[in-house]
Coordinates of C-alpha atoms in Angstrom, one line a residue:
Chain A
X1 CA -107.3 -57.6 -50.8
X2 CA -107.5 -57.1 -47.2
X3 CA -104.9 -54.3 -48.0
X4 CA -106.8 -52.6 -50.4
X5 CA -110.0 -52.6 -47.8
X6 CA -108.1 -51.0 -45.2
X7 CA -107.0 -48.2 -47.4
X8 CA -109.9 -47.7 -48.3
X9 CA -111.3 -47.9 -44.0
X10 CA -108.4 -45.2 -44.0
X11 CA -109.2 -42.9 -46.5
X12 CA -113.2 -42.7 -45.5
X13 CA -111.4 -41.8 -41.9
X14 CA -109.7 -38.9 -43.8
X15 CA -112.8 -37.8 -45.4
X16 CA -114.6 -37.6 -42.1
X17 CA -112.8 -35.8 -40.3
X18 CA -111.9 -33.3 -42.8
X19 CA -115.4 -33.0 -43.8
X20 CA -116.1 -32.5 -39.8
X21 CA -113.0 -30.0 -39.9
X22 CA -114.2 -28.2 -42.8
X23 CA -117.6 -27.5 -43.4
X24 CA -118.8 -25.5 -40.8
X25 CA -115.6 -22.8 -41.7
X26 CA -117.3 -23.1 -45.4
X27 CA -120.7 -22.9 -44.8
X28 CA -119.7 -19.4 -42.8
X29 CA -117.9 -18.5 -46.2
X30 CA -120.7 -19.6 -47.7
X31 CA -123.0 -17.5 -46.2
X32 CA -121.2 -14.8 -46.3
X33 CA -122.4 -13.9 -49.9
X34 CA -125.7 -14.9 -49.6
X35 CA -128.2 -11.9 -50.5
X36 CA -130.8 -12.9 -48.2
X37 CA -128.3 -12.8 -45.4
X38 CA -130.0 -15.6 -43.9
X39 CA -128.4 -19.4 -43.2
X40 CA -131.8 -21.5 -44.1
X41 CA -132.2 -19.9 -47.5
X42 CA -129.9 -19.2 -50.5
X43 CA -131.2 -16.2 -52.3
X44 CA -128.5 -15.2 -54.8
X45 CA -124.4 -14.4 -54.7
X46 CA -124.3 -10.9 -53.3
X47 CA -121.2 -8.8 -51.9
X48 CA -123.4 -6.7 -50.0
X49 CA -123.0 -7.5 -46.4
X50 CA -119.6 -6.6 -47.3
X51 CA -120.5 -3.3 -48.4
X52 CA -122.7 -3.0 -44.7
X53 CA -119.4 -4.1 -43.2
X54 CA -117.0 -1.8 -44.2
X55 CA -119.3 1.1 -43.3
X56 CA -119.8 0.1 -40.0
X57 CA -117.2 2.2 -37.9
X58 CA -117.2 0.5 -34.6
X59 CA -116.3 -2.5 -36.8
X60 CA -113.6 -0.6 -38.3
X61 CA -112.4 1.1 -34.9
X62 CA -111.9 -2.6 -33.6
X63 CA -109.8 -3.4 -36.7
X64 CA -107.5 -0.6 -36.3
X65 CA -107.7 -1.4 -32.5
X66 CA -106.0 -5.0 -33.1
X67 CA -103.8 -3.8 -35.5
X68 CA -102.6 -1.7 -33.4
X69 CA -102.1 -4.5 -30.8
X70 CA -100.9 -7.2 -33.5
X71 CA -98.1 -4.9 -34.4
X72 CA -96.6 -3.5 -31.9
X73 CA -97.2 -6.2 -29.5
X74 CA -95.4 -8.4 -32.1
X75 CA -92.6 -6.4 -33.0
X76 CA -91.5 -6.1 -29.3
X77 CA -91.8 -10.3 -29.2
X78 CA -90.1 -10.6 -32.4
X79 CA -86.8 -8.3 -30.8
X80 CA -87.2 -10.1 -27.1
X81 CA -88.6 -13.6 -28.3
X82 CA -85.3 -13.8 -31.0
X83 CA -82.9 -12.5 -28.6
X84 CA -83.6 -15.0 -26.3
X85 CA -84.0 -18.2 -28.2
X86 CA -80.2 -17.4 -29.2
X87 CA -79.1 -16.5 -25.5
X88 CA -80.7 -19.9 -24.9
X89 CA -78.9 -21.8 -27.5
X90 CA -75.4 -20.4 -26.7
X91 CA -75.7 -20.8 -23.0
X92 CA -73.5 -24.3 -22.2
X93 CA -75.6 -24.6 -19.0
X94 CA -79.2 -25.6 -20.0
X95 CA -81.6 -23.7 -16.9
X96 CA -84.6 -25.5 -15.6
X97 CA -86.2 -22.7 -14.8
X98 CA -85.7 -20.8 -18.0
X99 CA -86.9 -23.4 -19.7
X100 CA -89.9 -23.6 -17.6
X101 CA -90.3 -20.1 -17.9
X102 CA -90.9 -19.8 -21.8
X103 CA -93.1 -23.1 -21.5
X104 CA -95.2 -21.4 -19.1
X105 CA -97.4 -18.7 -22.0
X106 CA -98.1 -22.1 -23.9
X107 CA -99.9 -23.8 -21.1
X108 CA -101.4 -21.7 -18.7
X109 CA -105.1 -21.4 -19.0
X110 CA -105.9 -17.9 -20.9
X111 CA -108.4 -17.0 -17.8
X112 CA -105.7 -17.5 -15.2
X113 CA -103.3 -14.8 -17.0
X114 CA -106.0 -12.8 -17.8
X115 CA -107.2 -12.2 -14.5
X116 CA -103.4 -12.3 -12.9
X117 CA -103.1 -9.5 -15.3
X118 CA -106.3 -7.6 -14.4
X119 CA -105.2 -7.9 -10.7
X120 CA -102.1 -7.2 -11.3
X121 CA -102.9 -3.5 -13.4
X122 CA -105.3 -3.0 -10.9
X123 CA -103.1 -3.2 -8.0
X124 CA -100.5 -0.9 -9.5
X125 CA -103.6 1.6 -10.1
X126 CA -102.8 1.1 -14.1
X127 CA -105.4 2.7 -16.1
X128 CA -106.5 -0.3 -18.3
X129 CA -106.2 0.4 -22.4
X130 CA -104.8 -0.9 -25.5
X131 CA -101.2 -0.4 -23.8
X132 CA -102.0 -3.2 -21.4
X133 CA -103.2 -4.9 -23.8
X134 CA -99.5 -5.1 -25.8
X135 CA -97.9 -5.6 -22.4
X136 CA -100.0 -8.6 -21.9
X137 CA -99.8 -10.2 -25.8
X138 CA -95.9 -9.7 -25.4
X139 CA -96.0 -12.4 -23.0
X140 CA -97.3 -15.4 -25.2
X141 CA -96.0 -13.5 -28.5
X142 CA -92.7 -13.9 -27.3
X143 CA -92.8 -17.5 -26.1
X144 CA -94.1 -18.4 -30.1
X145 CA -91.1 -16.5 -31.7
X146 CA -89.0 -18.2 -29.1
X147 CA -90.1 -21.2 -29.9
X148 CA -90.0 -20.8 -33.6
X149 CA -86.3 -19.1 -33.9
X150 CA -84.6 -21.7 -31.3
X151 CA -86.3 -24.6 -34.3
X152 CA -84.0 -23.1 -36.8
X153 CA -81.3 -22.6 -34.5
X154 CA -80.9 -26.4 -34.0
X155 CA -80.0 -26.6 -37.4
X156 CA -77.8 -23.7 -37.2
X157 CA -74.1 -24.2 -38.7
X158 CA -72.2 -22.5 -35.2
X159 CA -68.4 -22.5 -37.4
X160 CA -69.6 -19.4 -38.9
X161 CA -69.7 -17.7 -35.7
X162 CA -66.4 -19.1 -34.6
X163 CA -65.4 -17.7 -38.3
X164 CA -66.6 -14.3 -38.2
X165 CA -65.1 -14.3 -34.6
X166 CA -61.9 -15.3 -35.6
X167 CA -61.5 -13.0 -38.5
X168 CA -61.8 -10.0 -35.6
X169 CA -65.3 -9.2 -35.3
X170 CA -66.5 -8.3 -31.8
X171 CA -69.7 -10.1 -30.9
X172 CA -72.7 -7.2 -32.0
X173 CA -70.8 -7.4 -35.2
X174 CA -70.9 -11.7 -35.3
X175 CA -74.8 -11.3 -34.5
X176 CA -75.8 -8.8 -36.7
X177 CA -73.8 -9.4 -39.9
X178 CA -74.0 -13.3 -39.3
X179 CA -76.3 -14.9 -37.2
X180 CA -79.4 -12.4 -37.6
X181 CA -79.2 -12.6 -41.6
X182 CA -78.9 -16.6 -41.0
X183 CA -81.9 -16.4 -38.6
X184 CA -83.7 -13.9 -41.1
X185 CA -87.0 -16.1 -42.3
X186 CA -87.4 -18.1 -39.0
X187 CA -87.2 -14.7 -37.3
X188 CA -89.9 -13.2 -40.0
X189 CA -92.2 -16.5 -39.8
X190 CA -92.5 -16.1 -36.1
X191 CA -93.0 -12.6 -36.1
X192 CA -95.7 -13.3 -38.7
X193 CA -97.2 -15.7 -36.3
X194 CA -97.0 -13.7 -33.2
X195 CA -99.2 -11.1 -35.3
X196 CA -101.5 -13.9 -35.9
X197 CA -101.8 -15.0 -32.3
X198 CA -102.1 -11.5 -31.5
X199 CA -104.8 -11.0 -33.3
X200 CA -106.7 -13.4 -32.8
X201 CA -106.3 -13.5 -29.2
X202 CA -109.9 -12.4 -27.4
X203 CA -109.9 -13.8 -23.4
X204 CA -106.6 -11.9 -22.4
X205 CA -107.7 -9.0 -24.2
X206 CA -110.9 -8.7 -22.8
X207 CA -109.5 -8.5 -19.2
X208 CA -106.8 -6.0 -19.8
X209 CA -108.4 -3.8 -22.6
X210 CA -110.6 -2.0 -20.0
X211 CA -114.2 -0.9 -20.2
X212 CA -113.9 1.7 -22.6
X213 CA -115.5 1.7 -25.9
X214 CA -112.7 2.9 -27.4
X215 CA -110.4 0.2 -26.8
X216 CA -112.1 -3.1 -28.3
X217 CA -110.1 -5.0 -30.4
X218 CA -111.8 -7.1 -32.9
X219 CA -112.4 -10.2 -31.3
X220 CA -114.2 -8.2 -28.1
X221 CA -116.4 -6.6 -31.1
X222 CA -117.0 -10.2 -32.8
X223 CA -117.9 -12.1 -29.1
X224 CA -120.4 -9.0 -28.5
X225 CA -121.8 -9.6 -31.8
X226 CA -122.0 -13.4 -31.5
X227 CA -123.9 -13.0 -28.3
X228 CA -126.5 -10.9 -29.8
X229 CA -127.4 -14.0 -32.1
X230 CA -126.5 -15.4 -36.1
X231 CA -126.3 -12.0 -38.4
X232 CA -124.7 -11.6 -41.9
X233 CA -122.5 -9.3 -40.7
X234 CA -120.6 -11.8 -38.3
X235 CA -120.5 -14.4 -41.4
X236 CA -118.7 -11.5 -43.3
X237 CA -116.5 -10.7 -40.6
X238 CA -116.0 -14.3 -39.8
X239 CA -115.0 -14.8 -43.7
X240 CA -112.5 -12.0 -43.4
X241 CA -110.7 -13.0 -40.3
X242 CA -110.5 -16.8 -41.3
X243 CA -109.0 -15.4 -44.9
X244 CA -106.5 -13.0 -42.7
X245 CA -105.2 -15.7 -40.8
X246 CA -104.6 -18.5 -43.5
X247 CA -102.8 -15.5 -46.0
X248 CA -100.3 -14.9 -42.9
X249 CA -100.3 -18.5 -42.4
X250 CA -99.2 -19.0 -45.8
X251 CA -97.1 -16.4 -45.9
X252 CA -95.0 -17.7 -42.5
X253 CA -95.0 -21.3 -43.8
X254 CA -93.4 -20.1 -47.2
X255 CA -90.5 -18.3 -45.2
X256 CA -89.7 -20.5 -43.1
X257 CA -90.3 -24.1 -44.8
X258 CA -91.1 -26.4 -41.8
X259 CA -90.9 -23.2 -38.7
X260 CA -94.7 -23.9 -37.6
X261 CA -94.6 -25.7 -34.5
X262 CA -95.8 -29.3 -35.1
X263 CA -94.2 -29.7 -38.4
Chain B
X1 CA -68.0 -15.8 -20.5
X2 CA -70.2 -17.3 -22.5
X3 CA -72.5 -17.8 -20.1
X4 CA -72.6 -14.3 -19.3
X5 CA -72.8 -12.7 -22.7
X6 CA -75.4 -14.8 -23.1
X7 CA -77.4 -13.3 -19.6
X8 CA -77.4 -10.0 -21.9
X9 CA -79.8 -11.7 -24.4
X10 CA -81.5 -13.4 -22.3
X11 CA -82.3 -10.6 -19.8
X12 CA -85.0 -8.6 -21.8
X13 CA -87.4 -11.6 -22.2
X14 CA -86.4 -12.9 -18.6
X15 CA -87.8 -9.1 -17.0
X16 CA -91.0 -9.3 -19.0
X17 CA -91.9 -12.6 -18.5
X18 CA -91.3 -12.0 -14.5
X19 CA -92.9 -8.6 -14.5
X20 CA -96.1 -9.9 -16.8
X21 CA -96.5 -13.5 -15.7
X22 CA -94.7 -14.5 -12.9
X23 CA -95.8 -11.6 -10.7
X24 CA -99.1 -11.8 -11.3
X25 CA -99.8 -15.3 -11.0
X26 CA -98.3 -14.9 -7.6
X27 CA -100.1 -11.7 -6.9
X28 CA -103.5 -13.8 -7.3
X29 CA -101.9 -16.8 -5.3
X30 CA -101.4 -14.6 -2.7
X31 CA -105.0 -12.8 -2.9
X32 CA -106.5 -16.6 -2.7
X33 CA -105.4 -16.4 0.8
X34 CA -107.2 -13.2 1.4
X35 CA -110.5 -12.3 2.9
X36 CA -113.0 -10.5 0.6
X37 CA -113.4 -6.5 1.7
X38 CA -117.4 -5.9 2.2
X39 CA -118.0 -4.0 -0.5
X40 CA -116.0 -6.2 -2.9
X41 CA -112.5 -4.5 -1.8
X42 CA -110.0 -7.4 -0.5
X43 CA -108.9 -7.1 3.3
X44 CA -105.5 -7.9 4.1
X45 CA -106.2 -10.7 6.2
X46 CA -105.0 -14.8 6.2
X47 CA -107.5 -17.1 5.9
X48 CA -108.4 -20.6 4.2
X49 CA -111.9 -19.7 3.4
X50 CA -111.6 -19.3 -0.4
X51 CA -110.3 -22.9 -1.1
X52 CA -113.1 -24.2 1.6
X53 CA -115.7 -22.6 -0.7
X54 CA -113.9 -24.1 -3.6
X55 CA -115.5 -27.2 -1.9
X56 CA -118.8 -25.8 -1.1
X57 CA -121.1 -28.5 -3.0
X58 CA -122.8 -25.7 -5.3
X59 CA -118.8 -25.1 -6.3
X60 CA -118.2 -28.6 -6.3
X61 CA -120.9 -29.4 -8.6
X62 CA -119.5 -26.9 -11.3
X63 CA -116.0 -28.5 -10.7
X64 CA -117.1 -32.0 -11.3
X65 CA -119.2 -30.9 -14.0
X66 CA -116.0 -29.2 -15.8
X67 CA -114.3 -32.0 -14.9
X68 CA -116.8 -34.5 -17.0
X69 CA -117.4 -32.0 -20.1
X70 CA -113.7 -31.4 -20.0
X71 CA -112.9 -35.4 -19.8
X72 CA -115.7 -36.5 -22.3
X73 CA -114.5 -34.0 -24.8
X74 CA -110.6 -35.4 -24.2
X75 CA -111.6 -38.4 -24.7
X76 CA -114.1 -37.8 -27.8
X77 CA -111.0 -36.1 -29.3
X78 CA -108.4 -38.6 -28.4
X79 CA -110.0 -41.2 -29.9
X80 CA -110.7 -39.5 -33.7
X81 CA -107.5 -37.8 -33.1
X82 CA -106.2 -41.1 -33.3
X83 CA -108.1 -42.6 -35.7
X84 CA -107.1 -39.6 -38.4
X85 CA -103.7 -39.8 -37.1
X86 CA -103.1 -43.1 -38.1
X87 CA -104.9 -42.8 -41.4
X88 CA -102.5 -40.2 -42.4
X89 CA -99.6 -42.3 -41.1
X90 CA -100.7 -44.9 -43.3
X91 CA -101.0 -42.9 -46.2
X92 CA -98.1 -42.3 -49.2
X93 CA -94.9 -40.9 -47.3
X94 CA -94.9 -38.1 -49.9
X95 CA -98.6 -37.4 -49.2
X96 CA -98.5 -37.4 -45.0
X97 CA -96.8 -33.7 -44.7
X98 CA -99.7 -32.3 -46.8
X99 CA -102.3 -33.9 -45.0
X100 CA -100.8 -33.4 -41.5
X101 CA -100.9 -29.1 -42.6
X102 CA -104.5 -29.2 -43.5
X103 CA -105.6 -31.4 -40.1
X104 CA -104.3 -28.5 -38.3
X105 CA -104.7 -25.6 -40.4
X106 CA -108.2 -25.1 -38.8
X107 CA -106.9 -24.4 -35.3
X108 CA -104.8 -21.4 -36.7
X109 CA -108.1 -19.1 -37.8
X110 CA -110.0 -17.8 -35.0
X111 CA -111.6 -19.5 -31.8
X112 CA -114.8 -17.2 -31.7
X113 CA -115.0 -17.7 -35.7
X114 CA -115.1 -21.4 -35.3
X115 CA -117.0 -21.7 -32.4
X116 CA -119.7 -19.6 -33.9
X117 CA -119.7 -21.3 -36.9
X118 CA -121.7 -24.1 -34.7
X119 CA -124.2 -21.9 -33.7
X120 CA -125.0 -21.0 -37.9
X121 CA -125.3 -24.7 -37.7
X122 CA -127.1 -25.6 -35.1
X123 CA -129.8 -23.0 -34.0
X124 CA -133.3 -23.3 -34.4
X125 CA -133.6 -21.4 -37.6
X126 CA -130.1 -22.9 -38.5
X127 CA -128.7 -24.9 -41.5
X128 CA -129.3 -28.7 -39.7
X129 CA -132.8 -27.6 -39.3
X130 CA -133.2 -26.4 -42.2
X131 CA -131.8 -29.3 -44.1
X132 CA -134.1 -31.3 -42.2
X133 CA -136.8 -29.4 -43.2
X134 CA -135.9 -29.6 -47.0
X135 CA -135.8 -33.6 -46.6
X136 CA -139.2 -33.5 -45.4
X137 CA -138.8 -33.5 -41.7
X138 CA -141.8 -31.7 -40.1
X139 CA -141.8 -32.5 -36.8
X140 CA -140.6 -31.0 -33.8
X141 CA -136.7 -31.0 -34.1
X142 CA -135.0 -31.6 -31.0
X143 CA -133.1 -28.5 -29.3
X144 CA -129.4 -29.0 -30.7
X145 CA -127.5 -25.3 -29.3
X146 CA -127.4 -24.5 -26.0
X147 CA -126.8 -28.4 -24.7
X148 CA -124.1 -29.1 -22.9
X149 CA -123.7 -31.8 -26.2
X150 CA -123.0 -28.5 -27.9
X151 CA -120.0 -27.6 -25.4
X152 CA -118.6 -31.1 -25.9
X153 CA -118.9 -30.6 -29.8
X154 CA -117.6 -27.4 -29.7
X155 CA -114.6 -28.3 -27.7
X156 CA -113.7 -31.4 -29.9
X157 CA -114.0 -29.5 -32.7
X158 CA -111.7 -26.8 -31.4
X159 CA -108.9 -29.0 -29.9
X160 CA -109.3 -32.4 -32.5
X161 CA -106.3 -31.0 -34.6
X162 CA -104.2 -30.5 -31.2
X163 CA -104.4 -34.3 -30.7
X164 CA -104.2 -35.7 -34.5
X165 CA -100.3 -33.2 -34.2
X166 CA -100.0 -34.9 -31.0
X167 CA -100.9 -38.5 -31.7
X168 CA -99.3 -38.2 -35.1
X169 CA -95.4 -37.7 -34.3
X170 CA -95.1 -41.2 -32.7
X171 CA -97.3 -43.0 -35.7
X172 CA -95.3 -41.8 -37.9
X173 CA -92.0 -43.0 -36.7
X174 CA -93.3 -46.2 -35.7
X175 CA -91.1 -49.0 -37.7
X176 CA -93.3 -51.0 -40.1
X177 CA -90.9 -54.2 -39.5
X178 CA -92.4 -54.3 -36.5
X179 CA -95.7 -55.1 -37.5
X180 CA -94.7 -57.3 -40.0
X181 CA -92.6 -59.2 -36.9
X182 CA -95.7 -59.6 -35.5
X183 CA -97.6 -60.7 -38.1
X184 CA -95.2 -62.7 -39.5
X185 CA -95.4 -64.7 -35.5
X186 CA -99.0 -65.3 -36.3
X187 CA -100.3 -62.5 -34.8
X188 CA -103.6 -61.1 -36.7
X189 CA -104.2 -57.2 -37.9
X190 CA -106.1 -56.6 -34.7
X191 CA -103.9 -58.2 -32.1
X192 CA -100.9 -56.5 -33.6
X193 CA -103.1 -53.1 -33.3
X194 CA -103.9 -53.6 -29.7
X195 CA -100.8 -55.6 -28.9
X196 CA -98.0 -53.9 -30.8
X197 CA -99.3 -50.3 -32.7
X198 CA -101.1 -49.1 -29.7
X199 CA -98.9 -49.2 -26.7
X200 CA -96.0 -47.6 -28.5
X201 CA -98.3 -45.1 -29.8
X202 CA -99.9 -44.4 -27.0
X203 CA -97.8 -41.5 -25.1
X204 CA -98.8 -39.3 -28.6
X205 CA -102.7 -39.1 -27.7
X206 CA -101.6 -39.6 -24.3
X207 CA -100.3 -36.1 -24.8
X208 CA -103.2 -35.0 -26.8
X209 CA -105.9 -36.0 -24.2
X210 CA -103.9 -34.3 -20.7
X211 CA -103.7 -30.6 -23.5
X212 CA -107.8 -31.1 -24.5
X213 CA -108.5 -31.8 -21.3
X214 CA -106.6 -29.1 -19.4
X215 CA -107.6 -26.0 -22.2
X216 CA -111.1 -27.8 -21.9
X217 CA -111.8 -27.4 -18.3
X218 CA -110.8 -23.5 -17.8
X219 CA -112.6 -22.7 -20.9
X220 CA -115.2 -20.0 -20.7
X221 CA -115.7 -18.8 -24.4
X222 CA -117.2 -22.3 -25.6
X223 CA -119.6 -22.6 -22.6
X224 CA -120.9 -19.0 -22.7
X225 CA -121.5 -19.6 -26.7
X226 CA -123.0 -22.7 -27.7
X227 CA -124.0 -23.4 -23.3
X228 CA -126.7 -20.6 -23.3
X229 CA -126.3 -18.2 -20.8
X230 CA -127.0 -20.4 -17.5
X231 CA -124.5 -22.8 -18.8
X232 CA -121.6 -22.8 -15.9
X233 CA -117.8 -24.6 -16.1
X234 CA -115.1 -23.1 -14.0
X235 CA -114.1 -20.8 -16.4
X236 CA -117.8 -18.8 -16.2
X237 CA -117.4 -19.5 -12.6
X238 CA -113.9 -16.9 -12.5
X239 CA -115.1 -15.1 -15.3
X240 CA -117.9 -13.9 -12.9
X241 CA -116.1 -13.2 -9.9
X242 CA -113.8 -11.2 -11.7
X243 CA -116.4 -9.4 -13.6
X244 CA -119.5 -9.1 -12.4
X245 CA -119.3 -10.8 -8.3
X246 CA -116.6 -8.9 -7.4
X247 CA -115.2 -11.4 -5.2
X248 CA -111.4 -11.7 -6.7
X249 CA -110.2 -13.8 -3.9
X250 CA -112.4 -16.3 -4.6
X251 CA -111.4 -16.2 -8.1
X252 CA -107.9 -16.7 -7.0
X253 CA -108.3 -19.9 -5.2
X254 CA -110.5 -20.7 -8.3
X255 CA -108.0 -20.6 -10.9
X256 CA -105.0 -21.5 -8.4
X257 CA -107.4 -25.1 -8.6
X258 CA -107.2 -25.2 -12.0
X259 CA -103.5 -24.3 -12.1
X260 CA -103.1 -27.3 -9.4
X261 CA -105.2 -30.0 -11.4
X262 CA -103.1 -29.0 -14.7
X263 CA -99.7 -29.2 -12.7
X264 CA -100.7 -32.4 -11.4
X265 CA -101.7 -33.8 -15.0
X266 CA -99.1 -32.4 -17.1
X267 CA -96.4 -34.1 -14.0
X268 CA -98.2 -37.2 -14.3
X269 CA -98.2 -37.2 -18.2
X270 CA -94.6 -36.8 -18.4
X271 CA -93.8 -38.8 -16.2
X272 CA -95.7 -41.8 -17.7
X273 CA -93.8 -40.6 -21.2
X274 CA -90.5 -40.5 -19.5
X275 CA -91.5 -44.4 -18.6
X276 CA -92.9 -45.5 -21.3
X277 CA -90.0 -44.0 -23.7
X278 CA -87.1 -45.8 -21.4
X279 CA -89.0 -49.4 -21.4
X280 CA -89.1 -48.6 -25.2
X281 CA -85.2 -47.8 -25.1
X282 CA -84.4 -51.5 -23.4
X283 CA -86.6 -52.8 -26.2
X284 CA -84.2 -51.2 -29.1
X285 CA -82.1 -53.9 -30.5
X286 CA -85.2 -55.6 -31.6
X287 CA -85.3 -53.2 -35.0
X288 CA -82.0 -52.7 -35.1

């Protein structure tokens, strides 16, 4: 009896805080088709605002902008970020410092490496752009596909390399005939995340993008909009980001079956 | 030989991380120490002054106001964390991976997205008021954004799944025997909780708290959002001098602050883990 009450204390717990977790994300979905545009009033399911959306271009500029950023920023991490989670796992001395070096991205306050950045580009008379940008994402990108690849790793079965190594094959060949295809959805899944972070990523960006129009990534765009005040064009926008995020989410989970960090 | 094939791997990540994170951060530890230039240049010359303005009280009220959004939002956050941490731990085994996803799922989609999705709800033409409205509620509602309430709500809402992983992981592994032990030694459900369940528990939202605490009080996104605009926490405080004061030394010694009061935490954290996990280690043979 006393049992069944505190399952029942438990599961109102869960509903809470999911419903806390969850329904401001869906009344922004929500909204997001409402004709009116307006968050008081429900007047109809419309996919205009959508239509308004994709016709504005500096939205449109700021999406190619951090697509631009995502993907190049997280294919260099993907290379970098995989090479060294396996330089890390075959090295029989563990390093300190390395270690506190890859811990560093995931803990330093976002405002501290933005303006180290700024100062940094500024100092080497850098002109600021999209480039700097990538050079800046690379640094946390990397540390996420590090962190990601070196998970798998620990499960890794290391006779195959002693295998392929005894069989004749030189090292390049033992990493990318064996131990790359092994690593294949770990390294995917974190590349996939890396995009994500990328993406999503606004405080760093906004220091090392630069004040020209031409280089705002999305996030810049949506922080500009947001300060302007509530407008059905953010709730689309919103709508489309939080969809973009969960379908590479998704997609990295489904590769690499337990590769998230935290799981 | 090892050891030097893997250098070669290692190497690429090594030079960026140096040339795009270590170097800077010094860069700015070094311009801390600098004087600023009159017209907002930097002159090359030693002084202390930054970190004695740090303590200037009109920067010293911003610190210890950081410091108390920062803290109440940690500790808002710890303690739900906790509480839907250990309902999911008590949940079917099968179920807890599930649940665990969808807790954190939410701090995977955008920052700005979620943080504006509080504004939609709490403006003055916004959905709260106008549910309020609908019930019947005409009079004057009270002002809900721009609070520094909002902040703390914002914060918790952004960081709550960072503790709930955090505080999680050790719930989860806890032994159930040893509950029952205590029960079975006449111990009640709440005694065993506070007695038993929490202190081995703890180091999780431990955890939890020192990372909600430290993202909290460099933040500037959530303050300039759902703060209003004269709304001020460190992060604004940087933010400015970087952006619109032009004073970067002082921006410096700012964030080198908020490096040191992180450093200092995260040690401290660790340390009290490290502690806590080897008087847990003595206390092994008791499960088997």
């Amino acid at each position: 009896m006393a049992d069944r009450l505190n399952m029942q204390v438990m599961l109102l717990i869960l509903g809470l805080v999911f419903a806390f977790l969850y329904l401001p994300i869906s009344v922004l979905v929500g909204l997001s088709f409402n004709a009116g545009g307006m968050p008081t009033a429900w007047t109809g399911f419309s996919l205009k605002w959508y239509g308004a959306l994709f016709a504005n271009r500096d939205i449109l500029r700021a999406a190619g902008n951090t697509l631009i950023v995502g993907l190049v920023s997280a294919g260099i991490a993907t290379i970098l970020g995989t090479l060294l989670a396996i330089g890390i796992e075959i090295r029989r001395r563990k390093g300190r410092l390395l270690e506190t070096l890859i811990f560093a991205p995931m803990v330093i306050p976002d405002i501290v490496l933005a303006i180290a950045l700024l100062s940094f580009f500024s100092l080497l008379d850098v002109r600021l752009g999209l480039h700097t940008v990538i050079l800046a994402h690379v640094v946390f990108n990397l540390a996420f596909v590090c962190a990601v690849v070196r998970a798998r790793l620990k499960s890794f079965d290391w006779s195959i390399v002693e295998a392929s190594a005894d069989l004749g094959a030189s090292m390049l060949t033992t990493l990318r005939r064996v131990v790359l295809p092994a690593l294949a959805p770990a390294i995917i899944a974190g590349g996939l995340l890396a995009f994500t972070l990328s993406v999503d990523e606004f405080i760093i960006a906004f220091f090392t993008a630069g004040p020209e129009r031409a280089s705002i990534t999305l996030p810049m765009q949506i922080y500009a909009m947001i300060r302007f005040g509530v407008t059905p064009e953010i709730n689309v926008l919103a709508t489309l980001v939080i969809g973009f995020s969960l379908v590479t989410l998704a997609l990295s989970q489904r590769l690499n079956r337990g590769g998230l960090p935290g799981q | 030989m090892q050891d030097r094939r893997s250098l070669v791997l290692v190497a690429p990540a090594f030079a960026w991380l140096t040339a795009f994170m270590v170097v800077p951060c010094l860069l700015i530890l070094a311009l801390a120490f600098f004087r600023r230039g009159l017209y907002g240049g930097i002159d090359y010359e030693f002084t202390f002054e930054n970190f004695a303005m740090v303590l200037d009280p009109l920067y010293a009220r911003i610190f210890l106001k950081s410091a108390w959004i920062a803290g109440l939002a940690a500790l808002i956050a710890a303690v739900v964390g906790y509480a839907a941490a250990y309902a999911i731990a008590s949940m079917p085994r099968h179920r807890q991976p599930a649940l665990l996803f969808f807790a954190i799922l939410p701090f995977w989609s955008n920052y700005l997205v979620r943080t504006y999705a509080w504004i939609v709800l709490l403006n003055r033409e916004g959905l709260i008021v106008g549910i309020a409205r609908a019930l019947g509620f005409s009079g004057e509602m009270p002002q809900m954004l721009y609070t520094e309430g909002a902040v703390v709500l914002g914060l918790v809402y952004n960081y709550l799944p960072f503790v709930i992983l955090a505080a999680y992981a050790p719930l989860s592994r806890l032994n159930p025997e040893i509950s029952e032990a205590s029960r079975d030694l006449g111990a009640g459900r709440w005694t065993t909780f506070r007695r038993v369940v929490l202190p081995i528990t703890l180091p999780g939202v431990a955890t939890g708290f020192v990372f909600v605490f430290v993202l909290s009080i460099g933040n500037f996104v959530t303050p300039a959002l759902l703060g209003g605009g004269q709304f001020q926490m460190i992060g604004n405080l940087v933010y400015d001098q970087f952006l619109s004061a032009n004073d970067w030394p002082f921006g410096s010694a700012l964030s080198m602050v908020l490096i040191a009061v992180m450093l200092v935490l995260l040690t401290a954290q660790t340390f009290a883990n490290e502690r806590a996990s080897t008087g847990r280690q003595s206390a092994e043979p008791v499960d088997g």
